[in-house]
Coordinates of C-alpha atoms in Angstrom, one line a residue:
X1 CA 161.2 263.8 161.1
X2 CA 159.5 264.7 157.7
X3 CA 156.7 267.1 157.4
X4 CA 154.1 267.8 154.5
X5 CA 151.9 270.4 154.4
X6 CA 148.6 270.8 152.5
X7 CA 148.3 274.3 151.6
X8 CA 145.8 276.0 149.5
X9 CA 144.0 279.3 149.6
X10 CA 140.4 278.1 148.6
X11 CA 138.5 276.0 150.7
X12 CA 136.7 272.5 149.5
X13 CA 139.7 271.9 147.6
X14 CA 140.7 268.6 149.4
X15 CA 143.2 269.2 152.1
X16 CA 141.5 267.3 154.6
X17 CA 140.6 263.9 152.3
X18 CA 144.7 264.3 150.9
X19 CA 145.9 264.7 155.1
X20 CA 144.0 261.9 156.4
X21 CA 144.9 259.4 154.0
X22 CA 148.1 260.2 153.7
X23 CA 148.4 259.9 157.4
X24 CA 147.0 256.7 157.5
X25 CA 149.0 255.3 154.8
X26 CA 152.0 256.5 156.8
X27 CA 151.0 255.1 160.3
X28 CA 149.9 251.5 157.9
X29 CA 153.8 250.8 157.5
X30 CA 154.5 251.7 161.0
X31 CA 155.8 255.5 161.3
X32 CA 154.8 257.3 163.9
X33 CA 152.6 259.9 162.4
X34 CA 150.9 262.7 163.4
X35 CA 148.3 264.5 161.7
X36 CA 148.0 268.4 162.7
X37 CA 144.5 269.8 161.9
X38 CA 145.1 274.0 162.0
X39 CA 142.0 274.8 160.4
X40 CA 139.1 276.0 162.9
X41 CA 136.6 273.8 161.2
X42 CA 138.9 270.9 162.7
X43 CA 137.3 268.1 160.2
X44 CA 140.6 266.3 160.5
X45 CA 140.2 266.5 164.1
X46 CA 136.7 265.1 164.0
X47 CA 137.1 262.6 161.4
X48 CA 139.7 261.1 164.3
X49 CA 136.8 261.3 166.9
X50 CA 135.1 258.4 164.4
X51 CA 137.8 256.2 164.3
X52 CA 138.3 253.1 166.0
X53 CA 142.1 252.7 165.6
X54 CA 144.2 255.0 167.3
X55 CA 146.8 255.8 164.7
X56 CA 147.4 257.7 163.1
X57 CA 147.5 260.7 166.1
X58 CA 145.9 263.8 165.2
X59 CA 146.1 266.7 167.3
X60 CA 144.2 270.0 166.5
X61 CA 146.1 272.9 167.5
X62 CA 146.3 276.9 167.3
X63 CA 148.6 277.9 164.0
X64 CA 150.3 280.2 166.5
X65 CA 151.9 276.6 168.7
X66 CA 152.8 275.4 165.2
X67 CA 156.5 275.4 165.9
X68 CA 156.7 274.7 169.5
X69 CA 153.9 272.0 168.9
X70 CA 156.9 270.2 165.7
X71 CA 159.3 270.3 168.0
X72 CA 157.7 268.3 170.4
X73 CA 156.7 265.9 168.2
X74 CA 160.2 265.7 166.5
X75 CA 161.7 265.3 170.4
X76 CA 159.1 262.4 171.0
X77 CA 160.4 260.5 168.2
X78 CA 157.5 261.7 165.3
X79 CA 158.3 259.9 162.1
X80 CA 156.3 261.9 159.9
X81 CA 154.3 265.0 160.4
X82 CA 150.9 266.3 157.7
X83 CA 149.6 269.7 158.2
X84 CA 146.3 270.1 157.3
X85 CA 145.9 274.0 157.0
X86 CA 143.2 276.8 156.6
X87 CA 141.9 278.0 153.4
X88 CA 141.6 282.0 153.3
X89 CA 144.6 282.1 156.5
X90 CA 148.1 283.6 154.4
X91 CA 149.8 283.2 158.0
X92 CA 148.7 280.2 158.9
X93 CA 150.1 278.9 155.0
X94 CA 153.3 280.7 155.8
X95 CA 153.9 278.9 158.9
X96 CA 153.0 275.9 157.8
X97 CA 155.4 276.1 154.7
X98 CA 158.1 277.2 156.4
X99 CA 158.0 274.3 158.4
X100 CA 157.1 271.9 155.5
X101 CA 159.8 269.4 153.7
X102 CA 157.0 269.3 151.1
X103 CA 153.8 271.1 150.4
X104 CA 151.1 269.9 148.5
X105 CA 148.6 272.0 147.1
X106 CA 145.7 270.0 146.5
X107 CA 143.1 271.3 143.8
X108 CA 139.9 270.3 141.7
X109 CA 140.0 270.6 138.0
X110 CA 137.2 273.4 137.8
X111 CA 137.6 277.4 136.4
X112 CA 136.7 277.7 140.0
X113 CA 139.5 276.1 141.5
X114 CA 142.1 276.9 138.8
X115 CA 141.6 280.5 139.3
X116 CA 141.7 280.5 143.0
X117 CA 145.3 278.5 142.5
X118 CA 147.0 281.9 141.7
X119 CA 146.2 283.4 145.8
X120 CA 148.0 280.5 146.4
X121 CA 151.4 280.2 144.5
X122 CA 151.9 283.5 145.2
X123 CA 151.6 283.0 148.4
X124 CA 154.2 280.5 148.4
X125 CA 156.6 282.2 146.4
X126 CA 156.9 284.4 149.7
X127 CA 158.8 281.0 151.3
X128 CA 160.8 280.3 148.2
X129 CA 160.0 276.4 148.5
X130 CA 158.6 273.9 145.6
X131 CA 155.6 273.2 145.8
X132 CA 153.3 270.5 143.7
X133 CA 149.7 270.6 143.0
X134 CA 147.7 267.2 143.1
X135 CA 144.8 267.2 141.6
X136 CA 141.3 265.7 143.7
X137 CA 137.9 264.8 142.6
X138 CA 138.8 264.2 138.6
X139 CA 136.0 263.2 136.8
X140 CA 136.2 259.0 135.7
X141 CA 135.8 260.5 132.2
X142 CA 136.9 263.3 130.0
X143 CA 140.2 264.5 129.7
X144 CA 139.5 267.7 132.7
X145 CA 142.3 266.0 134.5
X146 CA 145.0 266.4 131.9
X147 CA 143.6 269.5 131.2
X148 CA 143.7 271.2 134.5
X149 CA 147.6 269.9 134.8
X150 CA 148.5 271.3 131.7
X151 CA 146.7 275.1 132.8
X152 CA 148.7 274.5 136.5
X153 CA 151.9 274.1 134.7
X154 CA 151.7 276.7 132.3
X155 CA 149.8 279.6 134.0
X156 CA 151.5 279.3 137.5
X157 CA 154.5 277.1 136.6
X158 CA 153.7 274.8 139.2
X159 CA 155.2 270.7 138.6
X160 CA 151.8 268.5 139.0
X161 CA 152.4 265.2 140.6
X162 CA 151.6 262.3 139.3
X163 CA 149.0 260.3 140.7
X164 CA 145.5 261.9 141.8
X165 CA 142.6 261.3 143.4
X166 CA 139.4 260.8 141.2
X167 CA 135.8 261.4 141.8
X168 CA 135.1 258.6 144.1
X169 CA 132.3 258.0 146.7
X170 CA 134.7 255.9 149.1
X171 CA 136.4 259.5 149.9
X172 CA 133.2 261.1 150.9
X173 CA 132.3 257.8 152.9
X174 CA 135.2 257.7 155.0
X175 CA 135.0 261.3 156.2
X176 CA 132.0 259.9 158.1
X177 CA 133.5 256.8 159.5
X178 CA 136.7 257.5 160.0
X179 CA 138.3 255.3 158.4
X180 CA 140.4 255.7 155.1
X181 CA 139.8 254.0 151.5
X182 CA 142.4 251.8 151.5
X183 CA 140.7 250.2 154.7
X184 CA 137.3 250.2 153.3
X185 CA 138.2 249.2 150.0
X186 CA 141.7 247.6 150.3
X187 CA 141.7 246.2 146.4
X188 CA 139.3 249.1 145.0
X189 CA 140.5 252.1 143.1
X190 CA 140.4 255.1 145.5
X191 CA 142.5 252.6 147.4
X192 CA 144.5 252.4 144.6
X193 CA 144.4 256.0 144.1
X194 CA 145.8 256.4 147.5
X195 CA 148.8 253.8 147.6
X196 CA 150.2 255.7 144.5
X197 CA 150.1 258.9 146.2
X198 CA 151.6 257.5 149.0
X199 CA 154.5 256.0 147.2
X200 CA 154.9 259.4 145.0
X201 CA 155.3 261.5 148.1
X202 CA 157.5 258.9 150.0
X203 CA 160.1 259.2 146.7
X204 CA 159.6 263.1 147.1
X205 CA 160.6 262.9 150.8
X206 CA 163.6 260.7 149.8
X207 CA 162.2 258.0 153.0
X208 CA 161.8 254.6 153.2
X209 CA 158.4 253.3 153.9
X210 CA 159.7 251.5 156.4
X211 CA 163.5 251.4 158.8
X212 CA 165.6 249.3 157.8
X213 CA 166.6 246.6 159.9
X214 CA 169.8 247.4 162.2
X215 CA 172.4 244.3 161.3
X216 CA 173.9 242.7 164.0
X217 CA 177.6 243.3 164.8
X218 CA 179.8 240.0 164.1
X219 CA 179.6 238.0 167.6
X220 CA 176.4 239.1 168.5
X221 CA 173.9 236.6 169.6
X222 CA 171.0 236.2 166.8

């Protein structure tokens, strides 16, 4: 079982819009996934109350069940696990780390934002893990995207992954439906947006998008 959290300190920064799509694009190749929602506000939790399809699972819990609540999940056979976290909560972000294979820390390229970042790699140098920021809501022009990696990277020596998530209304629109870009917009670019993000953090987890097929033993009936 894999688990990968989305930690940040400020709020609006887009935990929530990273964890359910992630999650979906997950349960899409057939993991089991389950999305944990730890902040009060539960919007996770009531994005799922939308949705018509019943994967991926999301369960909102208390960050204090956090580990008892993993390893039930990893005993009934959870592929993949996102933790969608509270802003302004250092021990709910510490839990949630120290459980995490890989933590995200999604941020907006405003001052804003940028400055807030700081609360939260210190934070995390508490845990001792790497973490990567992945930048949400990037203006469709300008250069503020490149920009905004290059002040992560140097100010707080944090990596910056690759793909991000731009501007886009389709996010917005499918905290209301419950339903995920790639869904609404399978060959649109939020969709797109998402699939590469998908693909980066399966190569981080070192995972395969989907099991490999068992081969049959010589003798075995086909």
């Amino acid at each position: 079982m894999k688990t990968v959290a989305l930690i940040a300190q400020k709020g609006g920064v887009g935990k929530t819009t990273l964890a359910i799509h992630l999650a979906t694009a997950f349960a899409a190749t057939g993991k089991n996934t389950l999305l944990l929602d730890l902040d009060p506000q539960a919007s996770a939790a009531e994005w799922k109350d939308h949705r018509a399809d019943e994967t991926p699972a999301v369960l909102s819990i208390q960050p204090s069940r956090l580990t008892k609540v993993l390893e039930e999940a990893k005993s009934m056979g959870a592929d993949v696990v996102i933790l969608d976290t509270a802003p302004h909560s250092e021990s709910t972000a510490l839990e949630a780390a120290k459980a995490a294979d890989l933590i995200l820390v999604p941020c907006q390229p405003t001052i804003m934002d940028l400055r807030a970042m700081a609360k939260t790699v210190e934070l995390l140098k508490l845990v001792g893990k790497t973490a990567f920021a992945v930048l949400n809501s990037v203006p469709h022009q300008g250069t503020g995207g490149q920009e905004a990696a290059e002040t992560i990277a140097s100010s707080f020596g944090l990596q910056v992954a690759d793909p991000s998530f731009g501007d886009r209304v389709a996010f917005s629109r499918c905290m209301i439906s419950g339903q995920a870009a790639q869904e609404v917009e399978p060959n649109g670019k939020a969709a797109a947006e998402v699939t590469a993000l998908f693909d980066w953090v399966v190569a981080q987890l070192h995972t395969r998008t989907r099991a490999p097929a068992q081969r049959k033993k010589k003798g075995e009936a086909a």
